[in-house]
Coordinates of C-alpha atoms and ligand atoms in Angstrom, one line a residue:
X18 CA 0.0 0.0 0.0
X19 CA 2.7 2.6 1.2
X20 CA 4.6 1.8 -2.5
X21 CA 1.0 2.1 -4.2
X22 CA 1.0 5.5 -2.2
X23 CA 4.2 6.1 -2.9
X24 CA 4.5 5.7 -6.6
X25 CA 0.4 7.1 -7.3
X26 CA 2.2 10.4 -6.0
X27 CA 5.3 10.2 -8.9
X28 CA 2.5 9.1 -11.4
X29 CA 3.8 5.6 -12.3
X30 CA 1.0 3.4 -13.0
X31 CA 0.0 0.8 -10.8
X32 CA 0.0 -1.8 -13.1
X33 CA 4.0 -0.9 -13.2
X34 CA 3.8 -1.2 -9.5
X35 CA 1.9 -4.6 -8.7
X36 CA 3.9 -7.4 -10.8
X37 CA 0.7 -8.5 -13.1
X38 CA -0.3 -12.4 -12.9
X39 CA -0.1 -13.2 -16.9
X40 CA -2.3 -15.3 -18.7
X41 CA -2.9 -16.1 -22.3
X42 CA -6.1 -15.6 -22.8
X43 CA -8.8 -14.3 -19.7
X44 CA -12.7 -14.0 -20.4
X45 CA -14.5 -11.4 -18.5
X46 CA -17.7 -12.8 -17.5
X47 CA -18.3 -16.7 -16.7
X48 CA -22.3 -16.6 -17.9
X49 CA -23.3 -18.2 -21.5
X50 CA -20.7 -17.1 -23.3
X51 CA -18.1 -17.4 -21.0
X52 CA -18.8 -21.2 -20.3
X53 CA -18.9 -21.7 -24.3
X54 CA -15.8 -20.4 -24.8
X55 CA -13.9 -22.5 -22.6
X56 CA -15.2 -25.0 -23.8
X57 CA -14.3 -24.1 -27.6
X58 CA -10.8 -23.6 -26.0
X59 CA -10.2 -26.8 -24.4
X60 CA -11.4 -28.6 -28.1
X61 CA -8.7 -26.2 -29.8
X62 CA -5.9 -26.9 -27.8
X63 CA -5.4 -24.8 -24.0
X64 CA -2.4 -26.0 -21.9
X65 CA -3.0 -25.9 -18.5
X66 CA -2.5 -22.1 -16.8
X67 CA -3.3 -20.7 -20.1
X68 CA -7.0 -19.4 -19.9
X69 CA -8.7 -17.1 -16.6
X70 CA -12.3 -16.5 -16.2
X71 CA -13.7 -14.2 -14.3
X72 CA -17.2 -14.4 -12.9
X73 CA -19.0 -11.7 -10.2
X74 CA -21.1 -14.6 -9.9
X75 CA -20.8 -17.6 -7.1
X76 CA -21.7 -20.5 -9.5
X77 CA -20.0 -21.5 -12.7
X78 CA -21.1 -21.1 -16.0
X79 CA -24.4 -22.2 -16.5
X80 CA -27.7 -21.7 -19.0
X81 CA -29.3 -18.8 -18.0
X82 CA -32.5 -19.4 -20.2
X83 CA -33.4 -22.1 -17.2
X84 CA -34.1 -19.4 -14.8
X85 CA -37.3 -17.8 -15.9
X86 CA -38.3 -21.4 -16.6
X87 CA -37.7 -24.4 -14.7
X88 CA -35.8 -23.1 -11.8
X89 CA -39.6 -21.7 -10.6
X90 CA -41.9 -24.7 -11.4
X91 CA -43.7 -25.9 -8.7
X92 CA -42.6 -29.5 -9.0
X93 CA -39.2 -30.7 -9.7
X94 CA -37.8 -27.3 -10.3
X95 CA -34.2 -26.7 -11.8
X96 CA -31.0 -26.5 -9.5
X97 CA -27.2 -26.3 -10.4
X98 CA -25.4 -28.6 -11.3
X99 CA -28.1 -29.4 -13.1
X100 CA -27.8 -26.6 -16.2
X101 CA -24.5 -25.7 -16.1
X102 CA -22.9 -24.6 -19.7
X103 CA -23.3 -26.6 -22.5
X104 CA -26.4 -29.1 -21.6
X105 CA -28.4 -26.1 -23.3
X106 CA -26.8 -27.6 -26.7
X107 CA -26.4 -30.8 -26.1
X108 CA -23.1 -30.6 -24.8
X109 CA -21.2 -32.2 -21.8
X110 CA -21.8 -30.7 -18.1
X111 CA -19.1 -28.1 -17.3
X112 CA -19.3 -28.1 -13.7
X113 CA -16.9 -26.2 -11.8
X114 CA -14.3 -29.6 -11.2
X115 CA -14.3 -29.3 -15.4
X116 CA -12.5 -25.5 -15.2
X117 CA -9.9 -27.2 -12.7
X118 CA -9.2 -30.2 -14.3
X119 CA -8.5 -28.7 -17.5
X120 CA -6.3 -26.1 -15.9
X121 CA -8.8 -23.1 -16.3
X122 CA -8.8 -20.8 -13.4
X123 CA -12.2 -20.3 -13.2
X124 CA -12.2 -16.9 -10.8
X125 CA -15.7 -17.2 -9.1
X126 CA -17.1 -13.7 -6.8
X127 CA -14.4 -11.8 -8.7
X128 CA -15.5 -8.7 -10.8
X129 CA -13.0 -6.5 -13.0
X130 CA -13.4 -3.5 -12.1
X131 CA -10.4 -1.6 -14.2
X132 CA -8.8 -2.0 -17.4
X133 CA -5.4 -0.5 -18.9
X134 CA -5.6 -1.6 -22.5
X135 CA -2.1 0.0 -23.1
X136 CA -0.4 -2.3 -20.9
X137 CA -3.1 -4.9 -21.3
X138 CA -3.8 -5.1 -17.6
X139 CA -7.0 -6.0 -15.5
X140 CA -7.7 -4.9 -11.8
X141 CA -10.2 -7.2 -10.3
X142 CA -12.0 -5.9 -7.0
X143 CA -9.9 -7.8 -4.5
X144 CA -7.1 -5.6 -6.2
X145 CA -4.7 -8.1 -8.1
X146 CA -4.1 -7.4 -11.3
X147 CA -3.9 -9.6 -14.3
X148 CA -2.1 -9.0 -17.2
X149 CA -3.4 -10.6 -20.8
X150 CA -2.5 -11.7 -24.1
X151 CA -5.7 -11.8 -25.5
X152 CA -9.2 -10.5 -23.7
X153 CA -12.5 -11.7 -24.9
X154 CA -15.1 -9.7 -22.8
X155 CA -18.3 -11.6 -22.4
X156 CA -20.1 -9.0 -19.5
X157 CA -23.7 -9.8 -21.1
X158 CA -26.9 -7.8 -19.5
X159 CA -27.9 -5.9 -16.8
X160 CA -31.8 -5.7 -16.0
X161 CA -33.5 -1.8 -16.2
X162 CA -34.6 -1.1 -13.1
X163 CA -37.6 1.6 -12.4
X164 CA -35.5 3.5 -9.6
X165 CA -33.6 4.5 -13.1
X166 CA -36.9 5.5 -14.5
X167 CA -37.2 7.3 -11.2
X168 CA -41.3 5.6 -10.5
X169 CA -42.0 6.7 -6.9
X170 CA -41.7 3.8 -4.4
X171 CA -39.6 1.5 -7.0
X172 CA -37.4 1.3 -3.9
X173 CA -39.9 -1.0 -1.9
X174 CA -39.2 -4.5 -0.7
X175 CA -41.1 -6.9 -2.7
X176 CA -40.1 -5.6 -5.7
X177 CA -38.0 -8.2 -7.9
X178 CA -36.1 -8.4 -11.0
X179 CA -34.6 -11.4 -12.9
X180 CA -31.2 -12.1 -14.2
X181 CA -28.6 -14.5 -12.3
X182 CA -29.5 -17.1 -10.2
X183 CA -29.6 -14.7 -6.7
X184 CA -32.4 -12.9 -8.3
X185 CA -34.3 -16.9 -9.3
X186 CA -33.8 -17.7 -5.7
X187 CA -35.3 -14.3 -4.4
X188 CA -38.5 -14.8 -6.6
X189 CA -38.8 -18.2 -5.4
X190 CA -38.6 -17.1 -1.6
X191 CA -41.0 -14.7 -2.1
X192 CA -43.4 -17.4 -3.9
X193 CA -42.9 -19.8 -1.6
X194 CA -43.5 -16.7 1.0
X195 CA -46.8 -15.4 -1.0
X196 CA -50.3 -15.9 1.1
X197 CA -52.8 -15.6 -1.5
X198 CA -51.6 -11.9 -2.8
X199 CA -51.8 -10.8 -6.3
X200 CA -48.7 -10.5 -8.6
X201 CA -48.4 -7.8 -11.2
X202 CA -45.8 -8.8 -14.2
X203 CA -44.5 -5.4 -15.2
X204 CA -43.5 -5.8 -18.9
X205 CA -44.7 -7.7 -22.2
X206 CA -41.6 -8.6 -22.9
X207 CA -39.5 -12.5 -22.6
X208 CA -39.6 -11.8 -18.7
X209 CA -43.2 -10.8 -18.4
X210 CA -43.9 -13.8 -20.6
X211 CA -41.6 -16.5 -18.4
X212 CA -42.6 -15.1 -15.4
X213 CA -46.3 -14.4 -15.9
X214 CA -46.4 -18.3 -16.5
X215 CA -44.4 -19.3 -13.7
X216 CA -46.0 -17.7 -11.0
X217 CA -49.9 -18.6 -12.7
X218 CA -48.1 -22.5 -12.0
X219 CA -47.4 -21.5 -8.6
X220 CA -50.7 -21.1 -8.3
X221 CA -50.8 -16.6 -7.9
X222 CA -53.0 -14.9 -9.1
X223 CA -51.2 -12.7 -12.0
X224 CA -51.9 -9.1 -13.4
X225 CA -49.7 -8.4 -16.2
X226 CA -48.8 -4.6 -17.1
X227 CA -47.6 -3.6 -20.0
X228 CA -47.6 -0.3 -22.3
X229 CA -47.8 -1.7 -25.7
X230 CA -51.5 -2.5 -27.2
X231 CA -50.0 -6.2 -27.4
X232 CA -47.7 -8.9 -25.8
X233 CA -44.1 -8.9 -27.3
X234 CA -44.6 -6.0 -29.8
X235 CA -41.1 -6.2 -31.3
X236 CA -41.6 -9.6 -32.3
X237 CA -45.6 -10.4 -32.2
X238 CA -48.2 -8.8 -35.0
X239 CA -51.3 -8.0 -32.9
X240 CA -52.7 -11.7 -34.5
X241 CA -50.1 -13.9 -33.0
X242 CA -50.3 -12.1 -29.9
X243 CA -54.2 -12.4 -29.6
X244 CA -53.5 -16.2 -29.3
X245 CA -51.2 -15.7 -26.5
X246 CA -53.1 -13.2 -24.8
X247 CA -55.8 -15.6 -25.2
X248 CA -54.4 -18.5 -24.0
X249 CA -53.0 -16.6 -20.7
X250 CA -56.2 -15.3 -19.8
X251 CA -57.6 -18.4 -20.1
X252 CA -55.0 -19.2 -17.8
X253 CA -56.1 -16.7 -15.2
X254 CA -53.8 -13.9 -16.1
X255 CA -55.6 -10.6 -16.4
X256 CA -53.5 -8.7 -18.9
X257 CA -53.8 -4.8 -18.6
X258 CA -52.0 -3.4 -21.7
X259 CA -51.3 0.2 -23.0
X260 CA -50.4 1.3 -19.7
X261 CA -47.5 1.6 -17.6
X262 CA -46.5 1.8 -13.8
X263 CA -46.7 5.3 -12.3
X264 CA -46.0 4.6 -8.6
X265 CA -45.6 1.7 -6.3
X266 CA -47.4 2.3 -2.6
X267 CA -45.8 1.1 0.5
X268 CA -47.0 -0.3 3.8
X269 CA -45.3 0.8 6.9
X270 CA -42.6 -1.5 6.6
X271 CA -41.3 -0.1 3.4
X272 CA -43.3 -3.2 1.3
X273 CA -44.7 -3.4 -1.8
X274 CA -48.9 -2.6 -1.3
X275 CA -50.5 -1.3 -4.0
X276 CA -49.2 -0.4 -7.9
X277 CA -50.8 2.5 -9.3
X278 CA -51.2 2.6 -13.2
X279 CA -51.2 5.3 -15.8
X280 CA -54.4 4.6 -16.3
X281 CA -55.6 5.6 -13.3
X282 CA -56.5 2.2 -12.0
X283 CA -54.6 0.1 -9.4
X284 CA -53.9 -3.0 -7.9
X285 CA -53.3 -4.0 -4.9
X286 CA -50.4 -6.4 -4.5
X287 CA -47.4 -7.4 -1.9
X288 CA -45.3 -9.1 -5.0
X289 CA -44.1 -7.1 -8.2
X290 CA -41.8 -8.9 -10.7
X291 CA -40.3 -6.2 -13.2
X292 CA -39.0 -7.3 -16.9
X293 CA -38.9 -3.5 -19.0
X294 CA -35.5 -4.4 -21.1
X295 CA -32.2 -5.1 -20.5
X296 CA -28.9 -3.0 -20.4
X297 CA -25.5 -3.8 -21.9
X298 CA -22.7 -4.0 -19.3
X299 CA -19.8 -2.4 -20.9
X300 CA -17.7 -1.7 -17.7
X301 CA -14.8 -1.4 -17.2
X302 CA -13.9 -1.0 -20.6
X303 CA -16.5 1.6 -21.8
X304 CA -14.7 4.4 -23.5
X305 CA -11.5 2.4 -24.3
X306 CA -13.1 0.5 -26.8
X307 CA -15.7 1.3 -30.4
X308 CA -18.8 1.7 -29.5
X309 CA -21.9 0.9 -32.3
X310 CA -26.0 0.7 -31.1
X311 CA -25.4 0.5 -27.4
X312 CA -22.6 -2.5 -27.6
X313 CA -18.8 -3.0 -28.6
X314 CA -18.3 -2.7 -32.1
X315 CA -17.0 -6.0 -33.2
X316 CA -16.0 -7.1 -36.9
X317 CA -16.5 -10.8 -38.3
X318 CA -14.8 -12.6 -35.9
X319 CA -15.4 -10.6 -33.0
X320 CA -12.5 -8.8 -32.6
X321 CA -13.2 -5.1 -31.0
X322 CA -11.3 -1.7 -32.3
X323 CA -8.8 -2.9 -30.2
X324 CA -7.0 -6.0 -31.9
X325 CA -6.3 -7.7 -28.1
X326 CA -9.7 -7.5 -27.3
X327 CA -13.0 -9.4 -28.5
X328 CA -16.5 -9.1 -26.9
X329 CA -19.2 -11.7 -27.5
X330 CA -22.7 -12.7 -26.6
X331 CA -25.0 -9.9 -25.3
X332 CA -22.6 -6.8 -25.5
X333 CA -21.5 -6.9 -29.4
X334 CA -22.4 -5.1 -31.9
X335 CA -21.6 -7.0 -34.9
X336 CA -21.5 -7.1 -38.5
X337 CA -25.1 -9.4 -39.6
X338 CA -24.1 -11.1 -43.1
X339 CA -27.1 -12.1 -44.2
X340 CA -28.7 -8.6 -43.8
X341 CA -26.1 -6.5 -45.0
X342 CA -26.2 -4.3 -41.1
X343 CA -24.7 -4.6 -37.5
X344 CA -26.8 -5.9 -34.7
X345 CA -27.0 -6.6 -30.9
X346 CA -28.1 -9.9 -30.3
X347 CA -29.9 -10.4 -26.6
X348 CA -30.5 -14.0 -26.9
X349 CA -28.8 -17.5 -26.2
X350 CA -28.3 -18.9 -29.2
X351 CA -26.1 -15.7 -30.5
X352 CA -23.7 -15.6 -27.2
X353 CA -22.8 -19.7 -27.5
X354 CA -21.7 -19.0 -31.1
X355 CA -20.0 -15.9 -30.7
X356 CA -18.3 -17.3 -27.9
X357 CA -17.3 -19.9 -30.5
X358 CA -16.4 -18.3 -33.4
X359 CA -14.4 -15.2 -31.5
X360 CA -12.2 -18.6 -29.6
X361 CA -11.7 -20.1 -33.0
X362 CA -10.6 -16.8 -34.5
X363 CA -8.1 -16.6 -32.2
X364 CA -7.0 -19.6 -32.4
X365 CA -6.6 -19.2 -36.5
X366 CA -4.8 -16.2 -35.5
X367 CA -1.7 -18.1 -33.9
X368 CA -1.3 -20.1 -37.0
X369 CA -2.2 -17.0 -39.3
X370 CA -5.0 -18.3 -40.8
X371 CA -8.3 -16.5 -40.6
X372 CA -12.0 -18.2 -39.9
X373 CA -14.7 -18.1 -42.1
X374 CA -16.8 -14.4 -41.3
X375 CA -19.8 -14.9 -38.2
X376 CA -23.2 -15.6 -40.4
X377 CA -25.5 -15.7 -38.3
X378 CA -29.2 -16.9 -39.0
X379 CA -31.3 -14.9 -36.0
X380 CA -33.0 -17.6 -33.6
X381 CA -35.4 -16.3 -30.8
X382 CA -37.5 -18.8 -29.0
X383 CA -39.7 -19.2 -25.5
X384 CA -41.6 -21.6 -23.4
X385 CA -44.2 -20.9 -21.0
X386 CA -47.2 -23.2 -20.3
X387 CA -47.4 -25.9 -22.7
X388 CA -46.5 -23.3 -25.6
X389 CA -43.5 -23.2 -27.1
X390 CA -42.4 -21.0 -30.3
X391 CA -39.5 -20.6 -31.8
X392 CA -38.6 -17.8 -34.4
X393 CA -36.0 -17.4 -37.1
X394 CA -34.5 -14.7 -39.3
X395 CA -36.2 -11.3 -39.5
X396 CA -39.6 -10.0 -38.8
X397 CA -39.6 -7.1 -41.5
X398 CA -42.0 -6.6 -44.1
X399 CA -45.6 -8.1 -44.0
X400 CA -46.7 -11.0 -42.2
X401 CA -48.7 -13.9 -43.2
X402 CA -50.3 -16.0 -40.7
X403 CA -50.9 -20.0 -40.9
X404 CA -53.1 -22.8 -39.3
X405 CA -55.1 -23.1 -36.7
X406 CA -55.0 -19.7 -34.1
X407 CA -57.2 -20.4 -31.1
X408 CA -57.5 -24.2 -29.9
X409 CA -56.1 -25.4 -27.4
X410 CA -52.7 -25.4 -27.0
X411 CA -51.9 -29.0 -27.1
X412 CA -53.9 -28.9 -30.6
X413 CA -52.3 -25.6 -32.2
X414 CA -50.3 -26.1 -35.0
X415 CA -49.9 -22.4 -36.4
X416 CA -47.0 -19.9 -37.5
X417 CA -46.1 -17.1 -40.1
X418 CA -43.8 -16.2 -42.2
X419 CA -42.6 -12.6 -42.9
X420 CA -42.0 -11.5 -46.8
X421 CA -40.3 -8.6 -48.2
X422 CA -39.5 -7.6 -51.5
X423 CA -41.5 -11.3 -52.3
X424 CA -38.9 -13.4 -50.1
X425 CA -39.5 -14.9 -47.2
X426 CA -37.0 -13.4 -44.5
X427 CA -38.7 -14.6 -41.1
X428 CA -40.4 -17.8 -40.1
X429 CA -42.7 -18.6 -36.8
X430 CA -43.6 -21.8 -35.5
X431 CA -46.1 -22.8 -32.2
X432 CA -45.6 -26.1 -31.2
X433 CA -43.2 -27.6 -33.6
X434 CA -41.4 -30.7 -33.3
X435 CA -37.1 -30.7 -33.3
X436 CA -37.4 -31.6 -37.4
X437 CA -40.1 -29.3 -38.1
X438 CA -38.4 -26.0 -36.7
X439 CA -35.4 -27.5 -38.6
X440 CA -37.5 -26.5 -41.5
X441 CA -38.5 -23.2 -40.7
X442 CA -35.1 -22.2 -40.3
X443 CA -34.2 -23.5 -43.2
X444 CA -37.0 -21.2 -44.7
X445 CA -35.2 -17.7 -43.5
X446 CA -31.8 -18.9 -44.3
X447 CA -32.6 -19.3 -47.5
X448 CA -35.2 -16.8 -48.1
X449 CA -37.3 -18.3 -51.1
X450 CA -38.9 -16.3 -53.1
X451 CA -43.1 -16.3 -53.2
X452 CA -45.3 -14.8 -55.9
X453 CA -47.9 -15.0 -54.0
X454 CA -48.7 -15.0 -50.4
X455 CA -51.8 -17.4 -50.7
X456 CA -49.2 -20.5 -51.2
X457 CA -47.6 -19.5 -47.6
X458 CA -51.2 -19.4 -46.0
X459 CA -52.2 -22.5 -47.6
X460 CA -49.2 -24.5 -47.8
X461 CA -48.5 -23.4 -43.9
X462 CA -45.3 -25.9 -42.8
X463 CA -45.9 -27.9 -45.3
X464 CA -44.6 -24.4 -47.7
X465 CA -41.6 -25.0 -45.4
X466 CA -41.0 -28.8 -46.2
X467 CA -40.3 -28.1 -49.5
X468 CA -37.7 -25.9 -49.6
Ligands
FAD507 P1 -24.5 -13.5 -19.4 O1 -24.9 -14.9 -19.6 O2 -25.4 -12.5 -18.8 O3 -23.1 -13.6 -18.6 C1 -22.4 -12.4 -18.2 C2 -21.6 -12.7 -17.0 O4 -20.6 -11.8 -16.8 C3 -22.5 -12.7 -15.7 O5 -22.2 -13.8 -14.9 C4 -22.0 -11.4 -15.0 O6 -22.2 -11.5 -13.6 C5 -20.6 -11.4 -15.4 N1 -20.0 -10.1 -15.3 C6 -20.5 -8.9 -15.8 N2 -19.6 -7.9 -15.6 C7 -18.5 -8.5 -15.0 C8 -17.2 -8.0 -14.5 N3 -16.9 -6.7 -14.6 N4 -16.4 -8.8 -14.0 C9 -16.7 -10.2 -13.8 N5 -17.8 -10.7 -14.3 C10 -18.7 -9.9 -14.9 N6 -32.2 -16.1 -24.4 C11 -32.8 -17.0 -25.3 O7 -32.5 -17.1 -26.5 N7 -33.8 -17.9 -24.8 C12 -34.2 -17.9 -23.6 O8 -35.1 -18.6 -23.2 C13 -33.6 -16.9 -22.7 N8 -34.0 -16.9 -21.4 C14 -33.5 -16.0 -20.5 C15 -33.9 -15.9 -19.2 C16 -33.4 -15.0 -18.3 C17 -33.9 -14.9 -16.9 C18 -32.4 -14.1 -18.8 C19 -31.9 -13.0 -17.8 C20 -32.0 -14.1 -20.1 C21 -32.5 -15.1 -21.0 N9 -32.1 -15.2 -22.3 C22 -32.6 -16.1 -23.1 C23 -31.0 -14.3 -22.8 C24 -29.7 -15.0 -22.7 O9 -29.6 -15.7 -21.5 C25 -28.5 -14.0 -22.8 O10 -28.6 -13.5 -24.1 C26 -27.2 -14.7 -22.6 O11 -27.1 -15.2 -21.3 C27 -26.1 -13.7 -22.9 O12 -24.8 -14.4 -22.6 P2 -23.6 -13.5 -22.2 O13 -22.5 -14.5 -21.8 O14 -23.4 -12.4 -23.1 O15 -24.1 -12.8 -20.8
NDP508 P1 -37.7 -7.2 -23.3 O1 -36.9 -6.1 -24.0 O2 -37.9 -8.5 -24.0 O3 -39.1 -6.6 -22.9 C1 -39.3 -5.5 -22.1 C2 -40.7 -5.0 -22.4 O4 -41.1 -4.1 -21.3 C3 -40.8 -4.3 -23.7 O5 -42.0 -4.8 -24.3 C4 -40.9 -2.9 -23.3 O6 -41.6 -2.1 -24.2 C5 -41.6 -3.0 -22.0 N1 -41.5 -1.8 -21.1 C6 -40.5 -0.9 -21.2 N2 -40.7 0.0 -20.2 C7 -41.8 -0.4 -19.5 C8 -42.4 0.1 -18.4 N3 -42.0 1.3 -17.7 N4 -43.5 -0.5 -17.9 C9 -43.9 -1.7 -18.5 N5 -43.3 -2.2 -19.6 C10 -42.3 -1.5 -20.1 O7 -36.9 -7.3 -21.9 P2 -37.2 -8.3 -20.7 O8 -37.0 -7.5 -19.5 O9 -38.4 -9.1 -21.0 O10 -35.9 -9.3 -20.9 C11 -34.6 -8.9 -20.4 C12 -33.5 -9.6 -21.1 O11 -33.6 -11.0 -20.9 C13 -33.5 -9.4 -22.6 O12 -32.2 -9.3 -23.0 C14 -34.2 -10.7 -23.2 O13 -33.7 -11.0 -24.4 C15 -33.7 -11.7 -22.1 N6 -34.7 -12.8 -22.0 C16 -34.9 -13.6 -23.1 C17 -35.7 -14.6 -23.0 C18 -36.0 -15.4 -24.2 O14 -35.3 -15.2 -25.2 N7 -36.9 -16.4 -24.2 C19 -36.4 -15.0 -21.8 C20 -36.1 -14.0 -20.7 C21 -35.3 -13.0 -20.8 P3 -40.8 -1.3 -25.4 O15 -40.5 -2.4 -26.4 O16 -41.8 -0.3 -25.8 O17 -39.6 -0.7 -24.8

């Protein structure tokens, strides 16, 4: 500390100060896309001592998807080890003896809080300081939170948000701690979806807000998200849309009691789950790296403006082949395969060879209830519903497709089976062309099986 002091005051840098521990390669973050890169590394070649990860969280990698999902069912809910990184795809269990055995120092409770990209240094909060050949930051998300919207009373216990695994386990105290109260779901959005679903199994009662005039605007036409809306009411949910949250009341303990709405109605309720977007976490390296729509701007391969550094998964901003633009990419499927592709990049690197360029095909997908949809490509241009929209769920067979310029560039499917999503995707990777959009109504999935 007194050399810290001493040499702070003759401006020499600390990282000159503090001999730096040196690894090849470190990976901030230790969610998705951190687990998937070690993995990739480990089937490329690491020698033990090589690779550092660093995680603010307690547990090792694991599939984040599972916690607005299993991890609050009712009846055999998920628990770690159960979804740790890569069961998601199939792959083997990394569980935290994997990281050690394969000579990974897997750096659990340990955030980065500084980096010197000149000297290629990283200050962790426990103050060492690690020094790096090659960086791939892999921070992901950070929830919005109200108090940032400044809604009076967004402070108040019994408020919850949802993105590690502390946040699951809070939200399933206070289920297992709810007497009878009504939730309120604030948001329309993947949260308000998962969550709306999981508490309605837990057997609460469930108001969902949101402000759009239907569930999932970004992705849903009004149509598809009748059905939904629909089938969630039938459910029990009472969905109150085209409204938003103006103030939370508090009993005298400082907990949750009522939520007042825009509309000037209200509901009285003790437990308030919030999902109203997410925020990239660009820390500690925001403003020494290209920025591009609200991420770091990354080129084929994942590499930053800063040819050390890579960011994958949630927080990069890169280059989307297929549609000729540069995206950020909040969703699973993207952060395992950039995790991937930047790993094998790097790897090419050594030998000086280069990897094909990312193309990615977009893939979003939920589950809530019985329902499960998945969705590929993009969602421009007009949409053409198909099948049956209404029955039950366990009957519905129904999707769309999306066509611009006479291609199809976006395909939906409720309900499909492993082989018949295969063919949807197919469908927006290939982007056939249609003359006319009675064949996609008619032909439905079976448009999709022949291409
Ligand atoms: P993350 O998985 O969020 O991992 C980032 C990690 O970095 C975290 O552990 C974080 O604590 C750590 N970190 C951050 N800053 C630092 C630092 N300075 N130092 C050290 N560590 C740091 N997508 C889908 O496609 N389908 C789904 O069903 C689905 N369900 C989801 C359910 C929930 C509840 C949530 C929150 C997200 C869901 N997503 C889903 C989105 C998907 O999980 C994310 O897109 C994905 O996890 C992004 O991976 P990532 O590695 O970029 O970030
Ligand atoms: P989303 O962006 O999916 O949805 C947020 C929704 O809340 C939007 O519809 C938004 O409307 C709405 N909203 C914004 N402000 C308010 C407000 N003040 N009151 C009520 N509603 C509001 O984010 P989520 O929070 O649902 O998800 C967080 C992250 O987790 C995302 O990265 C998401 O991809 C990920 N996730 C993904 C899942 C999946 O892929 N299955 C499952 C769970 C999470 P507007 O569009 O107008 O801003």
């Amino acid at each position: 500390i007194i050399l810290r002091i001493f040499f702070s005051r003759c401006n020499v840098p600390e990282s000159v100060v503090m001999a730096a521990i040196l690894r090849k390669y470190i990976v901030v973050g230790g969610g998705v896309a951190g687990g998937y890169a070690a993995r990739e590394f480990v089937k490329l070649g690491l020698q033990p001592g090589e690779l550092t990860i660093f995680s603010k969280e307690a547990a090792a990698p694991y599939e984040r998807p599972a916690l607005s999902k299993a991890y609050l069912f009712p009846d055999a809910p998920a628990r770690l080890p159960g979804f740790h990184v890569c069961v998601g795809s199939g792959g083997e269990k990394q569980l935290p003896d994997w990281y050690a055995e394969k000579g990974i120092e897997l750096k659990l409770e340990t955030e980065i809080v500084k980096a010197d990209v000149e000297n290629k240094t990283l200050t962790t909060n426990k103050g060492d300081i690690y020094e790096y050949g090659t960086l791939i930051l892999a921070t992901g998300s950070t929830f919005l939170n109200l108090a940032d919207f400044k809604t009076p009373g967004a402070d108040a216990k019994g408020i919850y948000y949802l993105r590690d695994i502390g946040d699951a386990d809070k939200i399933v105290e206070a289920i297992k701690a709810s007497k009878g109260d009504e939730a309120v779901v604030v948001g329309g959005g993947y949260i308000g979806l998962e969550l709306a679903a999981c508490l309605t199994m837990n057997k609460i009662k469930v108001n969902m807000v949101f402000p759009e005039p239907c569930l999932m605007p970004r992705l849903f036409t009004p149509e598809l998200a009748s059905f939904y809306e629909r089938y969630y009411e039938g459910k029990g949910v009472n969905i109150i849309k085209g409204t938003t949250v103006t103030a939370f009341e508090k009993d005298d303990n400082g907990h949750v009691s009522k939520v007042l709405l825009k509309n000037g109605s209200s509901v009285n309720s003790t437990f308030v789950v919030v999902g109203v977007g997410a925020r990239p976490l660009l820390a500690p390296l925001k403003g020494l790296i290209e920025e591009e729509k609200g991420g770091f701007k990354v080129d084929a391969s994942f590499k930053t403006s800063n040819p050390n550094v890579y960011a994958v998964g949630d927080i990069a901003t890169f280059p989307m082949k297929m549609y000729g633009d540069s995206r950020r990419v909040e969703h699973v499927d993207h952060a395992r395969k950039s995790a991937m592709q930047a790993v094998q990049a790097i790897k090419a690197a050594e030998k000086g060879e280069v990897v094909d360029e990312y193309d990615y095909l977009p893939f979003f997908y939920s589950r809530s209830f019985n329902l499960s949809w998945q969705f590929y490509g993009d969602n421009v241009g007009e949409t053409v519903l198909w099948g049956r929209n209404g029955a039950a769920a366990s009957e519905s067979k129904f999707g769309a497709y999306w066509v611009k310029d006479n291609k199809v560039m976006g395909a939906f499917l409720e309900g499909g089976s492993p082989d018949e999503n295969k063919l949807i995707a197919k469908v927006a990777r290939e982007q056939p062309t249609v003359n006319s959009t009675d064949e996609l109504v008619s032909g439905g999935l079976g448009f999709a099986s022949k291409i």
